[in-house]
């Protein structure tokens, strides 16, 4: 019988990787705590309409990437492809958005039926940040500063570049869309097939086409910046000057439009050239129309989401994971001779209780080659325990190239407190 395997594009995160995930998650939690954001936890399944009405019917995600199925009642459900719509749904449902300022964050798996490759998976993880009720460019700046603080904490500031653009108000974008479509129609035959298709359904997405022919035509195309409304232009300038003052470097990318329909005004992406094709590690922007579109009162909002797998890949590529992160225990404790194995479990218990935070792994297998096996675990400290007729339990301790013999449990506790507490 063939063995059952994981679904393509959905990865197990194995014990040798989880310490790096926990390190990233703990860093994010610390940084977001410093900015006063609160965590929200939403279900991973939602009504399909939530994503159709928010992300947009003619986006790649909704057209071809969603995991959608009918439940036993015949209701159409979808594994969430992103968290913003879920966060809005939850905020609205619990009365957290109307007339309030809110700052939320969330993390967890998202699902998109994309072609798997390095940095692109069908189940992937996002950490998302969303701020509601604040319309000015100051909150846009704060949101961007949070991401920049994270890169700093993680030691990856030099590897990521911030790209910024403003999409303008919905009205300004509609006007621009008409001008763009009129221009591109004149060059229809020279557009790549995808762009030809998008010309009717989602013409702004043509702006981030990678096709060389299309890119050449875009050079002479009407520019979004020339169609910006006064408020968007002003807010964008304010944002740029706040970022300048805060010392955040950025590039204005007039072709940055994002693949989800709900954005307006500020949009941004943090991009790295260290990961190949999937170089966007964090992306977001303002979505002032979404809360109303989903049935709430008009509420300005802005946020971003980071791709956790991509950040982990980047941490590994840059080799900036602190060395002790992978060390999941401090002391490896084993019996030196037969008949003492169960005492090891009890002694470990005593040590854990006496030394705050001490992480002890016990040896529960045979005693052959015990010293070599203990060393193989990579433990910073190893202790072997033996029973002495006169003195009771005694331990030898290896740490930092030094060995101490005949430590009583009390002496051992003092020693471990000095080393690890
Ligand atoms: P997004 O650009 O679709 O935006 O995704 C955000 C990030 O999630 C991407 O930049 C990337 O790092 C990661 N990501 C997306 N798809 C995959 C995949 N298949 N495999 C691995 N990583 C992936 C959003 O989802 C918006 N909800 C962001 C947002 C929040 N905008 C405002 N608030």
Coordinates of C-alpha atoms and ligand atoms in Angstrom, one line a residue:
X1 CA 0.0 0.0 0.0
X2 CA 1.4 3.4 -0.9
X3 CA 2.1 5.8 2.0
X4 CA 0.0 8.8 2.5
X5 CA 1.9 12.0 2.1
X6 CA 1.3 15.7 2.9
X7 CA -0.6 17.8 0.4
X8 CA 1.6 19.4 -2.3
X9 CA 2.6 22.9 -1.2
X10 CA 1.7 22.3 2.4
X11 CA 4.7 21.8 4.7
X12 CA 5.4 20.1 8.0
X13 CA 7.4 22.4 10.2
X14 CA 9.8 20.0 11.8
X15 CA 11.4 20.3 15.3
X16 CA 14.7 21.5 13.9
X17 CA 12.9 24.5 12.3
X18 CA 10.3 25.3 15.0
X19 CA 12.8 27.1 17.3
X20 CA 13.4 29.6 14.4
X21 CA 9.6 30.1 14.0
X22 CA 9.2 30.6 17.7
X23 CA 12.1 33.1 17.7
X24 CA 10.4 35.1 14.9
X25 CA 7.0 34.9 16.5
X26 CA 8.4 36.0 19.9
X27 CA 10.2 38.9 18.3
X28 CA 7.0 40.0 16.4
X29 CA 5.0 39.7 19.6
X30 CA 7.5 41.9 21.5
X31 CA 7.7 44.5 18.8
X32 CA 3.9 44.7 18.3
X33 CA 3.5 44.9 22.1
X34 CA 5.8 47.9 22.1
X35 CA 3.4 49.7 19.7
X36 CA 0.3 48.8 21.7
X37 CA -1.3 46.4 19.2
X38 CA -3.6 43.5 20.4
X39 CA -3.8 40.0 19.0
X40 CA -7.0 38.8 17.4
X41 CA -7.5 35.1 16.5
X42 CA -10.0 34.3 13.8
X43 CA -11.2 31.0 12.4
X44 CA -9.4 29.7 9.3
X45 CA -12.7 29.0 7.5
X46 CA -15.1 31.7 6.4
X47 CA -18.1 32.1 4.1
X48 CA -16.9 32.3 0.6
X49 CA -18.7 35.6 -0.1
X50 CA -16.5 37.3 2.5
X51 CA -13.5 36.9 0.2
X52 CA -15.4 37.5 -3.1
X53 CA -16.7 40.8 -1.8
X54 CA -13.4 42.0 -0.3
X55 CA -10.5 40.7 -2.4
X56 CA -12.6 41.1 -5.6
X57 CA -14.2 38.7 -8.1
X58 CA -11.7 39.3 -10.8
X59 CA -8.5 38.8 -8.9
X60 CA -6.2 35.8 -9.2
X61 CA -7.0 34.8 -5.6
X62 CA -10.7 34.6 -6.1
X63 CA -10.7 33.5 -9.7
X64 CA -8.4 30.5 -9.3
X65 CA -6.6 30.2 -6.0
X66 CA -9.3 29.6 -3.3
X67 CA -9.9 26.4 -1.5
X68 CA -13.7 26.5 -1.6
X69 CA -16.1 23.7 -0.7
X70 CA -19.6 23.1 0.4
X71 CA -20.1 22.0 4.0
X72 CA -22.7 19.4 4.9
X73 CA -25.4 22.1 4.8
X74 CA -24.6 23.1 1.3
X75 CA -23.1 26.4 2.5
X76 CA -20.1 27.6 0.4
X77 CA -17.0 27.9 2.7
X78 CA -13.4 28.9 1.9
X79 CA -10.1 28.3 3.7
X80 CA -9.0 31.9 4.3
X81 CA -6.5 33.1 1.6
X82 CA -5.6 36.1 3.7
X83 CA -6.5 37.7 7.0
X84 CA -7.7 41.3 6.3
X85 CA -11.2 40.4 5.3
X86 CA -11.5 38.0 8.3
X87 CA -10.2 40.7 10.7
X88 CA -12.8 43.2 9.3
X89 CA -15.5 40.6 9.5
X90 CA -14.6 39.8 13.2
X91 CA -14.2 43.4 14.1
X92 CA -17.6 44.3 12.7
X93 CA -19.3 41.3 14.1
X94 CA -18.2 42.2 17.7
X95 CA -18.8 45.9 17.4
X96 CA -15.1 46.8 17.6
X97 CA -14.8 49.1 14.6
X98 CA -17.6 51.7 14.5
X99 CA -16.4 55.1 15.8
X100 CA -13.3 53.5 17.4
X101 CA -9.5 53.5 17.0
X102 CA -8.3 49.9 17.0
X103 CA -4.9 48.3 16.4
X104 CA -4.9 44.5 15.9
X105 CA -2.6 41.8 14.8
X106 CA -3.0 38.2 14.0
X107 CA -1.0 35.2 12.8
X108 CA -1.7 31.8 11.3
X109 CA -2.0 29.7 8.2
X110 CA -3.5 31.0 4.9
X111 CA -4.4 28.9 1.9
X112 CA -4.0 29.7 -1.8
X113 CA -3.9 27.2 -4.7
X114 CA -0.8 28.6 -6.3
X115 CA 2.0 26.8 -8.1
X116 CA 4.4 25.8 -5.3
X117 CA 8.0 26.9 -5.5
X118 CA 10.6 28.3 -3.2
X119 CA 8.8 30.9 -1.0
X120 CA 5.4 30.2 -2.5
X121 CA 3.2 27.5 -0.9
X122 CA -0.4 26.4 -0.8
X123 CA -0.5 26.6 3.0
X124 CA 1.6 29.5 4.2
X125 CA 1.6 31.6 7.3
X126 CA 1.1 35.3 7.6
X127 CA 1.5 37.7 10.5
X128 CA -0.8 40.6 9.8
X129 CA -1.3 44.0 11.4
X130 CA -4.5 46.1 10.9
X131 CA -5.3 49.6 12.3
X132 CA -8.9 50.9 12.1
X133 CA -10.6 54.3 12.5
X134 CA -7.6 56.5 11.6
X135 CA -7.6 58.3 8.3
X136 CA -4.3 60.3 8.4
X137 CA -0.9 59.5 7.0
X138 CA 0.5 59.3 10.5
X139 CA -1.0 55.8 11.1
X140 CA 0.4 54.8 7.6
X141 CA 3.8 55.9 8.9
X142 CA 3.4 54.0 12.2
X143 CA 2.4 50.8 10.3
X144 CA 5.5 51.1 8.2
X145 CA 7.7 51.9 11.2
X146 CA 6.5 48.7 12.9
X147 CA 7.7 46.7 9.9
X148 CA 11.0 48.6 9.9
X149 CA 11.4 47.9 13.6
X150 CA 10.9 44.3 13.0
X151 CA 13.6 44.1 10.3
X152 CA 15.9 45.9 12.7
X153 CA 15.2 43.5 15.6
X154 CA 15.7 40.5 13.3
X155 CA 18.9 41.9 11.8
X156 CA 17.7 42.1 8.2
X157 CA 17.3 45.8 7.6
X158 CA 20.0 45.9 4.9
X159 CA 18.4 43.0 3.0
X160 CA 14.9 44.6 2.4
X161 CA 13.8 47.6 0.4
X162 CA 10.5 49.5 0.9
X163 CA 8.5 50.3 -2.2
X164 CA 5.7 52.8 -1.9
X165 CA 2.9 54.1 -4.1
X166 CA -0.4 55.9 -3.8
X167 CA -3.4 54.5 -5.6
X168 CA -5.5 57.6 -4.9
X169 CA -9.1 57.7 -3.9
X170 CA -11.6 55.3 -5.5
X171 CA -12.9 58.2 -7.7
X172 CA -9.4 59.2 -8.8
X173 CA -8.6 55.6 -9.6
X174 CA -11.7 55.1 -11.6
X175 CA -10.8 58.2 -13.7
X176 CA -7.3 56.9 -14.1
X177 CA -8.5 53.5 -15.1
X178 CA -10.5 55.0 -18.0
X179 CA -7.4 56.9 -19.2
X180 CA -5.2 53.8 -18.9
X181 CA -7.7 51.5 -20.7
X182 CA -8.1 54.0 -23.6
X183 CA -4.3 54.2 -24.0
X184 CA -3.8 50.4 -23.8
X185 CA -6.6 49.7 -26.3
X186 CA -4.5 51.6 -28.8
X187 CA -1.6 49.2 -28.2
X188 CA -3.8 46.1 -27.7
X189 CA -1.9 43.8 -30.1
X190 CA 1.4 44.4 -28.5
X191 CA 0.2 43.4 -25.0
X192 CA 0.9 40.0 -23.6
X193 CA -2.0 37.6 -23.4
X194 CA -2.5 38.0 -19.7
X195 CA -2.6 41.8 -20.0
X196 CA -5.1 41.6 -22.9
X197 CA -7.4 39.6 -20.7
X198 CA -7.0 42.0 -17.8
X199 CA -7.7 45.0 -19.9
X200 CA -11.4 44.5 -19.4
X201 CA -11.4 42.8 -16.0
X202 CA -8.7 44.4 -13.9
X203 CA -6.6 46.9 -16.0
X204 CA -4.6 48.3 -13.1
X205 CA -2.9 44.9 -12.6
X206 CA -1.4 45.3 -16.1
X207 CA 0.9 47.9 -14.4
X208 CA 2.8 45.2 -12.6
X209 CA 3.1 42.9 -15.7
X210 CA 6.5 41.3 -16.0
X211 CA 6.3 41.0 -19.8
X212 CA 8.9 43.0 -21.6
X213 CA 6.7 44.1 -24.5
X214 CA 4.0 45.2 -22.2
X215 CA 6.5 47.0 -19.9
X216 CA 7.8 49.0 -22.9
X217 CA 4.2 50.1 -23.8
X218 CA 3.6 51.1 -20.1
X219 CA 6.5 53.5 -20.3
X220 CA 4.4 56.0 -22.3
X221 CA 1.1 55.2 -20.5
X222 CA -0.8 57.7 -18.4
X223 CA 0.6 57.8 -14.9
X224 CA -1.4 57.2 -11.8
X225 CA 0.4 60.1 -10.0
X226 CA -1.0 62.5 -12.6
X227 CA -4.5 61.5 -11.7
X228 CA -4.2 61.6 -7.9
X229 CA -6.8 63.5 -6.0
X230 CA -5.6 66.4 -3.8
X231 CA -6.1 64.6 -0.5
X232 CA -4.2 61.4 -1.6
X233 CA -1.3 63.5 -3.0
X234 CA -1.1 65.5 0.2
X235 CA -1.2 62.4 2.5
X236 CA 1.4 60.7 0.4
X237 CA 3.7 63.7 0.6
X238 CA 3.2 63.8 4.4
X239 CA 3.9 60.1 4.7
X240 CA 7.1 60.4 2.7
X241 CA 8.3 63.3 4.8
X242 CA 7.6 61.4 8.0
X243 CA 9.5 58.4 6.7
X244 CA 12.4 60.8 5.7
X245 CA 12.4 62.2 9.3
X246 CA 12.4 58.7 10.8
X247 CA 15.3 57.7 8.6
X248 CA 13.4 55.0 6.6
X249 CA 14.6 54.6 3.1
X250 CA 12.1 53.9 0.4
X251 CA 11.6 53.9 -3.4
X252 CA 8.5 55.3 -5.0
X253 CA 7.3 52.7 -7.4
X254 CA 4.6 54.0 -9.7
X255 CA 3.8 50.5 -11.0
X256 CA 3.0 49.1 -7.5
X257 CA -0.7 48.3 -7.5
X258 CA -1.2 45.1 -5.4
X259 CA -3.2 42.1 -6.3
X260 CA -6.2 42.6 -4.1
X261 CA -9.0 45.0 -5.0
X262 CA -9.6 46.7 -1.6
X263 CA -6.7 49.1 -1.6
X264 CA -6.8 52.9 -2.0
X265 CA -4.2 55.6 -1.3
X266 CA -1.0 54.3 0.3
X267 CA 0.2 50.9 -0.8
X268 CA 3.6 49.4 0.0
X269 CA 5.8 46.3 -0.2
X270 CA 9.0 45.3 1.4
X271 CA 11.1 43.4 -1.1
X272 CA 14.3 41.5 -1.0
X273 CA 16.6 40.3 -3.8
X274 CA 17.9 37.4 -1.7
X275 CA 15.1 34.9 -2.2
X276 CA 14.7 34.7 -6.0
X277 CA 11.3 35.2 -7.6
X278 CA 9.3 35.3 -4.4
X279 CA 11.0 38.4 -2.9
X280 CA 8.1 40.2 -1.3
X281 CA 8.3 39.5 2.4
X282 CA 5.7 42.0 3.6
X283 CA 2.9 43.9 1.8
X284 CA 0.0 46.1 2.6
X285 CA -1.7 49.5 2.4
X286 CA -4.8 51.5 3.1
X287 CA -8.3 50.1 2.5
X288 CA -10.7 52.8 3.6
X289 CA -13.6 51.4 1.6
X290 CA -13.6 47.8 2.8
X291 CA -15.5 48.0 6.1
X292 CA -18.4 49.7 4.4
X293 CA -18.2 47.3 1.5
X294 CA -18.6 44.4 4.0
X295 CA -21.7 46.1 5.5
X296 CA -20.2 48.3 8.2
X297 CA -20.1 52.1 8.6
X298 CA -17.4 53.9 6.6
X299 CA -14.1 53.3 8.5
X300 CA -10.6 54.1 7.4
X301 CA -8.2 51.3 7.8
X302 CA -4.6 50.4 7.0
X303 CA -2.4 47.3 7.5
X304 CA 0.0 44.8 6.2
X305 CA 0.9 41.1 6.3
X306 CA 4.2 39.4 6.3
X307 CA 4.9 36.0 4.8
X308 CA 6.4 34.0 7.6
X309 CA 8.0 31.3 5.4
X310 CA 9.8 34.0 3.4
X311 CA 11.0 35.7 6.5
X312 CA 12.3 32.4 7.9
X313 CA 14.1 31.7 4.5
X314 CA 15.6 35.2 4.7
X315 CA 16.8 34.8 8.3
X316 CA 18.5 31.5 7.3
X317 CA 19.9 33.0 4.1
X318 CA 21.4 35.9 5.9
X319 CA 22.5 33.6 8.7
X320 CA 21.2 36.0 11.4
X321 CA 19.4 33.6 13.7
X322 CA 21.1 34.0 17.1
X323 CA 23.1 30.8 17.9
X324 CA 21.2 29.9 21.1
X325 CA 17.8 30.0 19.4
X326 CA 18.2 26.4 18.2
X327 CA 19.3 25.2 21.7
X328 CA 16.0 23.9 23.1
X329 CA 17.5 22.6 26.4
X330 CA 20.3 23.4 28.8
X331 CA 21.2 20.2 30.6
X332 CA 21.2 16.6 29.4
X333 CA 20.9 14.3 32.5
X334 CA 21.7 10.6 32.4
X335 CA 22.4 7.7 34.8
X336 CA 26.0 6.5 34.8
X337 CA 25.1 2.9 35.7
X338 CA 22.2 0.5 35.8
X339 CA 19.4 0.6 38.3
X340 CA 19.4 4.4 38.5
X341 CA 17.4 5.3 35.4
X342 CA 14.2 6.1 37.2
X343 CA 16.1 8.3 39.7
X344 CA 17.2 10.4 36.7
X345 CA 13.5 11.4 36.1
X346 CA 13.1 12.4 39.7
X347 CA 16.4 14.2 39.9
X348 CA 15.5 16.2 36.8
X349 CA 12.2 17.2 38.4
X350 CA 14.1 18.4 41.5
X351 CA 16.5 20.4 39.4
X352 CA 13.7 22.0 37.3
X353 CA 11.9 23.1 40.4
X354 CA 15.0 24.5 42.1
X355 CA 16.5 26.3 39.2
X356 CA 14.0 28.8 37.5
X357 CA 13.8 28.4 33.8
X358 CA 16.2 25.5 33.6
X359 CA 15.5 23.2 30.7
X360 CA 16.5 19.6 31.3
X361 CA 16.3 16.7 28.9
X362 CA 16.6 13.2 30.4
X363 CA 18.2 10.2 29.0
X364 CA 15.6 7.4 29.1
X365 CA 17.3 4.7 26.9
X366 CA 20.1 2.1 27.3
X367 CA 23.4 3.1 28.9
X368 CA 25.8 2.0 26.2
X369 CA 28.0 4.8 24.9
X370 CA 26.2 7.2 27.2
X371 CA 28.7 10.0 27.1
X372 CA 28.9 10.0 23.3
X373 CA 25.1 9.9 23.0
X374 CA 24.8 12.8 25.4
X375 CA 27.4 14.9 23.4
X376 CA 25.5 14.2 20.2
X377 CA 22.5 16.1 21.5
X378 CA 24.5 19.3 21.4
X379 CA 23.6 20.0 25.0
X380 CA 25.5 23.0 26.6
X381 CA 25.7 20.9 29.8
X382 CA 25.8 17.2 30.5
X383 CA 25.4 15.5 33.9
X384 CA 25.9 11.9 34.7
X385 CA 24.4 10.6 37.9
X386 CA 25.6 7.8 40.1
X387 CA 24.7 6.3 43.5
X388 CA 27.4 6.5 46.1
X389 CA 27.0 4.2 49.1
X390 CA 28.1 6.8 51.6
X391 CA 27.2 10.1 50.0
X392 CA 23.9 9.2 48.1
X393 CA 23.4 10.6 44.6
X394 CA 26.4 12.3 43.1
X395 CA 26.7 13.9 39.7
X396 CA 29.5 14.8 37.3
X397 CA 28.9 17.9 35.3
X398 CA 30.5 18.8 31.9
X399 CA 30.1 22.4 30.8
X400 CA 32.2 24.7 28.6
X401 CA 35.1 22.2 28.4
X402 CA 35.3 21.9 32.2
X403 CA 34.3 18.9 34.3
X404 CA 33.3 18.8 37.9
X405 CA 33.0 15.5 39.8
X406 CA 31.1 14.4 42.9
X407 CA 28.5 17.2 43.0
X408 CA 25.7 16.6 45.6
X409 CA 22.2 17.5 44.4
X410 CA 22.5 20.8 46.4
X411 CA 25.9 21.6 45.0
X412 CA 24.5 20.8 41.5
X413 CA 21.6 23.2 42.0
X414 CA 23.9 26.0 43.0
X415 CA 26.1 25.4 40.0
X416 CA 23.2 25.3 37.6
X417 CA 21.7 28.5 39.1
X418 CA 25.0 30.2 38.4
X419 CA 25.1 28.9 34.8
X420 CA 21.5 29.1 33.7
X421 CA 19.1 30.9 36.0
Ligands
LIG1 P1 -0.6 39.7 0.0 O1 0.3 40.5 -0.8 O2 -1.5 38.8 -0.8 O3 -1.4 40.7 1.0 O4 0.2 38.8 1.0 C1 1.0 39.3 2.0 C2 2.3 38.5 2.1 O5 2.0 37.1 2.3 C3 3.1 38.5 0.8 O6 3.9 39.6 0.6 C4 4.0 37.2 1.0 O7 5.1 37.5 1.8 C5 3.0 36.3 1.7 N1 2.4 35.4 0.8 C6 1.4 35.6 0.0 N2 1.1 34.4 -0.7 C7 2.0 33.5 -0.4 C8 2.3 32.1 -0.7 N3 1.5 31.5 -1.6 N4 3.3 31.5 -0.1 C9 4.1 32.1 0.8 N5 3.9 33.4 1.2 C10 2.9 34.1 0.6 C11 -2.4 40.2 1.8 O8 -2.6 39.1 2.1 C12 -3.1 41.4 2.5 N6 -4.1 40.8 3.4 C13 -2.1 42.2 3.3 C14 -2.7 43.4 4.1 C15 -3.0 43.4 5.3 N7 -3.1 44.5 3.5 C16 -3.7 45.3 4.4 N8 -3.6 44.6 5.6

